Amino acid sequence: MSRVLPILFNTEMVKAILDERKTATRRLIKFPENNFTGEVPQADNIKVCKNTLFAKKISFLEEPHYTFNISPPCHLGDILYVRETWKCWRAHRYEATVDIMYKAGGKDIRLQFANGNTDLADRHDYDQFAYKWHGQKWHPSIHMPKEAARIWLKATDVRAERLQEMTASESIKEGIRLPKQYDTKERAYILKFADLWDSVIKKSDMDIYGWEANPWVWVIEFERCEKPEP
């Protein structure tokens, strides 16, 4: 049975999804400490034992003999609602509706609460939402509630791999685009993605999680879908 889970994207990546340029994302895998050594496994010492579309957990081997399992952030067929930078810029109390705006642009949405019932006894959800979120302030993506989501994705592939296994075609799935004069230079796409990756990694973590460190990542491929029925 598929689950409904949140996934965070920054404003530029949301724009790429809206423009139908982005159908994949990569997220860091942070390994737990080895139960015997007390140290975090190094990426170069890790292999995947089980890495299938239908695996609920991915099995890893730290050579020579320590195995452990990690659950990926989602499974094949799960529905993901995109958390993005947003604000509740207008509230209509007598209609029990609020208007949601998104920093990435695109069409705003109007949320209807209490099935349009203006009976005060049935307005609890509206009152709670409007009291907490109404205003002109942009809210970071991590604070977006599911009710405000406008983009829904279905996971079509979930796997673990090293970051530098990236290819030009996979860079394009990540939303990378280059001027026409670069179209035949596959390496240019990969380097562009590498720059993008490093731009979101803390400087203090660059030697562990930067492009040159070649960390392990979750690769999540997806397609747009309709909001599931409650």
mmCIF file of N, CA, C and O in Angstrom, residues 169-204:
data_model
loop_
_atom_site.group_PDB
_atom_site.id
_atom_site.type_symbol
_atom_site.label_atom_id
_atom_site.label_comp_id
_atom_site.label_asym_id
_atom_site.label_seq_id
_atom_site.Cartn_x
_atom_site.Cartn_y
_atom_site.Cartn_z
ATOM 1 N N SER A 169 22.348 12.186 -19.022
ATOM 2 C CA SER A 169 20.894 12.028 -19.105
ATOM 3 C C SER A 169 20.250 12.140 -17.728
ATOM 4 O O SER A 169 19.152 12.686 -17.587
ATOM 5 N N GLU A 170 20.931 11.647 -16.690
ATOM 6 C CA GLU A 170 20.388 11.759 -15.344
ATOM 7 C C GLU A 170 20.489 13.187 -14.824
ATOM 8 O O GLU A 170 19.661 13.628 -14.022
ATOM 9 N N SER A 171 21.511 13.930 -15.280
ATOM 10 C CA SER A 171 21.597 15.342 -14.926
ATOM 11 C C SER A 171 20.405 16.102 -15.490
ATOM 12 O O SER A 171 19.845 16.990 -14.840
ATOM 13 N N ILE A 172 20.007 15.742 -16.692
ATOM 14 C CA ILE A 172 18.842 16.384 -17.308
ATOM 15 C C ILE A 172 17.579 16.059 -16.518
ATOM 16 O O ILE A 172 16.722 16.927 -16.308
ATOM 17 N N LYS A 173 17.453 14.813 -16.029
ATOM 18 C CA LYS A 173 16.311 14.455 -15.182
ATOM 19 C C LYS A 173 16.291 15.286 -13.901
ATOM 20 O O LYS A 173 15.228 15.523 -13.323
ATOM 21 N N GLU A 174 17.477 15.704 -13.451
ATOM 22 C CA GLU A 174 17.569 16.529 -12.248
ATOM 23 C C GLU A 174 17.230 17.998 -12.517
ATOM 24 O O GLU A 174 17.245 18.819 -11.603
ATOM 25 N N GLY A 175 16.944 18.320 -13.767
ATOM 26 C CA GLY A 175 16.555 19.686 -14.107
ATOM 27 C C GLY A 175 17.652 20.526 -14.709
ATOM 28 O O GLY A 175 17.461 21.717 -14.959
ATOM 29 N N ILE A 176 18.829 19.934 -14.940
ATOM 30 C CA ILE A 176 19.951 20.679 -15.499
ATOM 31 C C ILE A 176 19.687 20.984 -16.976
ATOM 32 O O ILE A 176 19.329 20.097 -17.755
ATOM 33 N N ARG A 177 19.869 22.239 -17.339
ATOM 34 C CA ARG A 177 19.764 22.662 -18.734
ATOM 35 C C ARG A 177 20.959 23.560 -19.062
ATOM 36 O O ARG A 177 21.439 24.312 -18.202
ATOM 37 N N LEU A 178 21.447 23.463 -20.297
ATOM 38 C CA LEU A 178 22.585 24.258 -20.746
ATOM 39 C C LEU A 178 22.238 24.907 -22.084
ATOM 40 O O LEU A 178 21.362 24.424 -22.814
ATOM 41 N N PRO A 179 22.923 26.008 -22.426
ATOM 42 C CA PRO A 179 22.725 26.611 -23.752
ATOM 43 C C PRO A 179 23.017 25.611 -24.861
ATOM 44 O O PRO A 179 23.747 24.633 -24.669
ATOM 45 N N LYS A 180 22.467 25.839 -26.049
ATOM 46 C CA LYS A 180 22.557 24.877 -27.145
ATOM 47 C C LYS A 180 23.991 24.510 -27.506
ATOM 48 O O LYS A 180 24.269 23.391 -27.914
ATOM 49 N N GLN A 181 24.924 25.453 -27.356
ATOM 50 C CA GLN A 181 26.297 25.152 -27.760
ATOM 51 C C GLN A 181 26.926 24.071 -26.888
ATOM 52 O O GLN A 181 27.952 23.502 -27.240
ATOM 53 N N TYR A 182 26.283 23.746 -25.735
ATOM 54 C CA TYR A 182 26.817 22.707 -24.858
ATOM 55 C C TYR A 182 26.101 21.370 -25.041
ATOM 56 O O TYR A 182 26.447 20.386 -24.405
ATOM 57 N N ASP A 183 25.108 21.321 -25.901
ATOM 58 C CA ASP A 183 24.248 20.135 -25.985
ATOM 59 C C ASP A 183 25.006 18.847 -26.279
ATOM 60 O O ASP A 183 24.582 17.776 -25.871
ATOM 61 N N THR A 184 26.111 18.926 -27.012
ATOM 62 C CA THR A 184 26.836 17.710 -27.373
ATOM 63 C C THR A 184 27.953 17.384 -26.367
ATOM 64 O O THR A 184 28.640 16.381 -26.534
ATOM 65 N N LYS A 185 28.099 18.184 -25.363
ATOM 66 C CA LYS A 185 29.169 17.977 -24.387
ATOM 67 C C LYS A 185 28.576 17.396 -23.107
ATOM 68 O O LYS A 185 28.172 18.119 -22.204
ATOM 69 N N GLU A 186 28.520 16.067 -23.049
ATOM 70 C CA GLU A 186 27.864 15.410 -21.930
ATOM 71 C C GLU A 186 28.506 15.769 -20.594
ATOM 72 O O GLU A 186 27.819 15.921 -19.583
ATOM 73 N N ARG A 187 29.823 15.897 -20.590
ATOM 74 C CA ARG A 187 30.516 16.206 -19.346
ATOM 75 C C ARG A 187 30.063 17.538 -18.760
ATOM 76 O O ARG A 187 30.041 17.716 -17.530
ATOM 77 N N ALA A 188 29.667 18.465 -19.621
ATOM 78 C CA ALA A 188 29.227 19.778 -19.152
ATOM 79 C C ALA A 188 27.991 19.667 -18.274
ATOM 80 O O ALA A 188 27.840 20.408 -17.293
ATOM 81 N N TYR A 189 27.082 18.745 -18.602
ATOM 82 C CA TYR A 189 25.887 18.550 -17.786
ATOM 83 C C TYR A 189 26.251 18.038 -16.400
ATOM 84 O O TYR A 189 25.703 18.483 -15.385
ATOM 85 N N ILE A 190 27.187 17.095 -16.364
ATOM 86 C CA ILE A 190 27.588 16.522 -15.082
ATOM 87 C C ILE A 190 28.279 17.571 -14.211
ATOM 88 O O ILE A 190 28.026 17.670 -13.006
ATOM 89 N N LEU A 191 29.140 18.372 -14.826
ATOM 90 C CA LEU A 191 29.836 19.417 -14.067
ATOM 91 C C LEU A 191 28.861 20.464 -13.545
ATOM 92 O O LEU A 191 29.022 20.981 -12.435
ATOM 93 N N LYS A 192 27.834 20.764 -14.338
ATOM 94 C CA LYS A 192 26.820 21.719 -13.902
ATOM 95 C C LYS A 192 26.072 21.171 -12.693
ATOM 96 O O LYS A 192 25.810 21.894 -11.726
ATOM 97 N N PHE A 193 25.741 19.883 -12.739
ATOM 98 C CA PHE A 193 25.077 19.277 -11.591
ATOM 99 C C PHE A 193 26.008 19.263 -10.375
ATOM 100 O O PHE A 193 25.562 19.499 -9.247
ATOM 101 N N ALA A 194 27.291 18.976 -10.598
ATOM 102 C CA ALA A 194 28.253 18.956 -9.493
ATOM 103 C C ALA A 194 28.304 20.313 -8.799
ATOM 104 O O ALA A 194 28.344 20.396 -7.565
ATOM 105 N N ASP A 195 28.304 21.393 -9.582
ATOM 106 C CA ASP A 195 28.300 22.739 -9.000
ATOM 107 C C ASP A 195 27.030 22.974 -8.183
ATOM 108 O O ASP A 195 27.065 23.563 -7.097
ATOM 109 N N LEU A 196 25.895 22.521 -8.734
ATOM 110 C CA LEU A 196 24.624 22.682 -8.025
ATOM 111 C C LEU A 196 24.641 21.901 -6.719
ATOM 112 O O LEU A 196 24.219 22.406 -5.670
ATOM 113 N N TRP A 197 25.146 20.685 -6.757
ATOM 114 C CA TRP A 197 25.215 19.863 -5.554
ATOM 115 C C TRP A 197 26.060 20.538 -4.481
ATOM 116 O O TRP A 197 25.642 20.657 -3.320
ATOM 117 N N ASP A 198 27.246 20.979 -4.849
ATOM 118 C CA ASP A 198 28.145 21.594 -3.867
ATOM 119 C C ASP A 198 27.580 22.893 -3.297
ATOM 120 O O ASP A 198 27.927 23.279 -2.177
ATOM 121 N N SER A 199 26.716 23.551 -4.053
ATOM 122 C CA SER A 199 26.161 24.833 -3.589
ATOM 123 C C SER A 199 25.222 24.663 -2.392
ATOM 124 O O SER A 199 24.955 25.634 -1.678
ATOM 125 N N VAL A 200 24.724 23.438 -2.171
ATOM 126 C CA VAL A 200 23.794 23.223 -1.051
ATOM 127 C C VAL A 200 24.436 22.428 0.093
ATOM 128 O O VAL A 200 23.771 22.099 1.071
ATOM 129 N N ILE A 201 25.720 22.120 -0.037
ATOM 130 C CA ILE A 201 26.434 21.396 1.016
ATOM 131 C C ILE A 201 27.188 22.393 1.898
ATOM 132 O O ILE A 201 27.851 23.298 1.390
ATOM 133 N N LYS A 202 27.087 22.212 3.206
ATOM 134 C CA LYS A 202 27.826 23.080 4.116
ATOM 135 C C LYS A 202 29.326 22.922 3.879
ATOM 136 O O LYS A 202 29.815 21.829 3.612
ATOM 137 N N LYS A 203 30.052 24.033 3.993
ATOM 138 C CA LYS A 203 31.498 23.985 3.779
ATOM 139 C C LYS A 203 32.166 23.004 4.732
ATOM 140 O O LYS A 203 33.119 22.306 4.359
ATOM 141 N N SER A 204 31.649 22.916 5.944
ATOM 142 C CA SER A 204 32.246 22.010 6.931
ATOM 143 C C SER A 204 32.019 20.544 6.583
ATOM 144 O O SER A 204 32.725 19.662 7.078
#
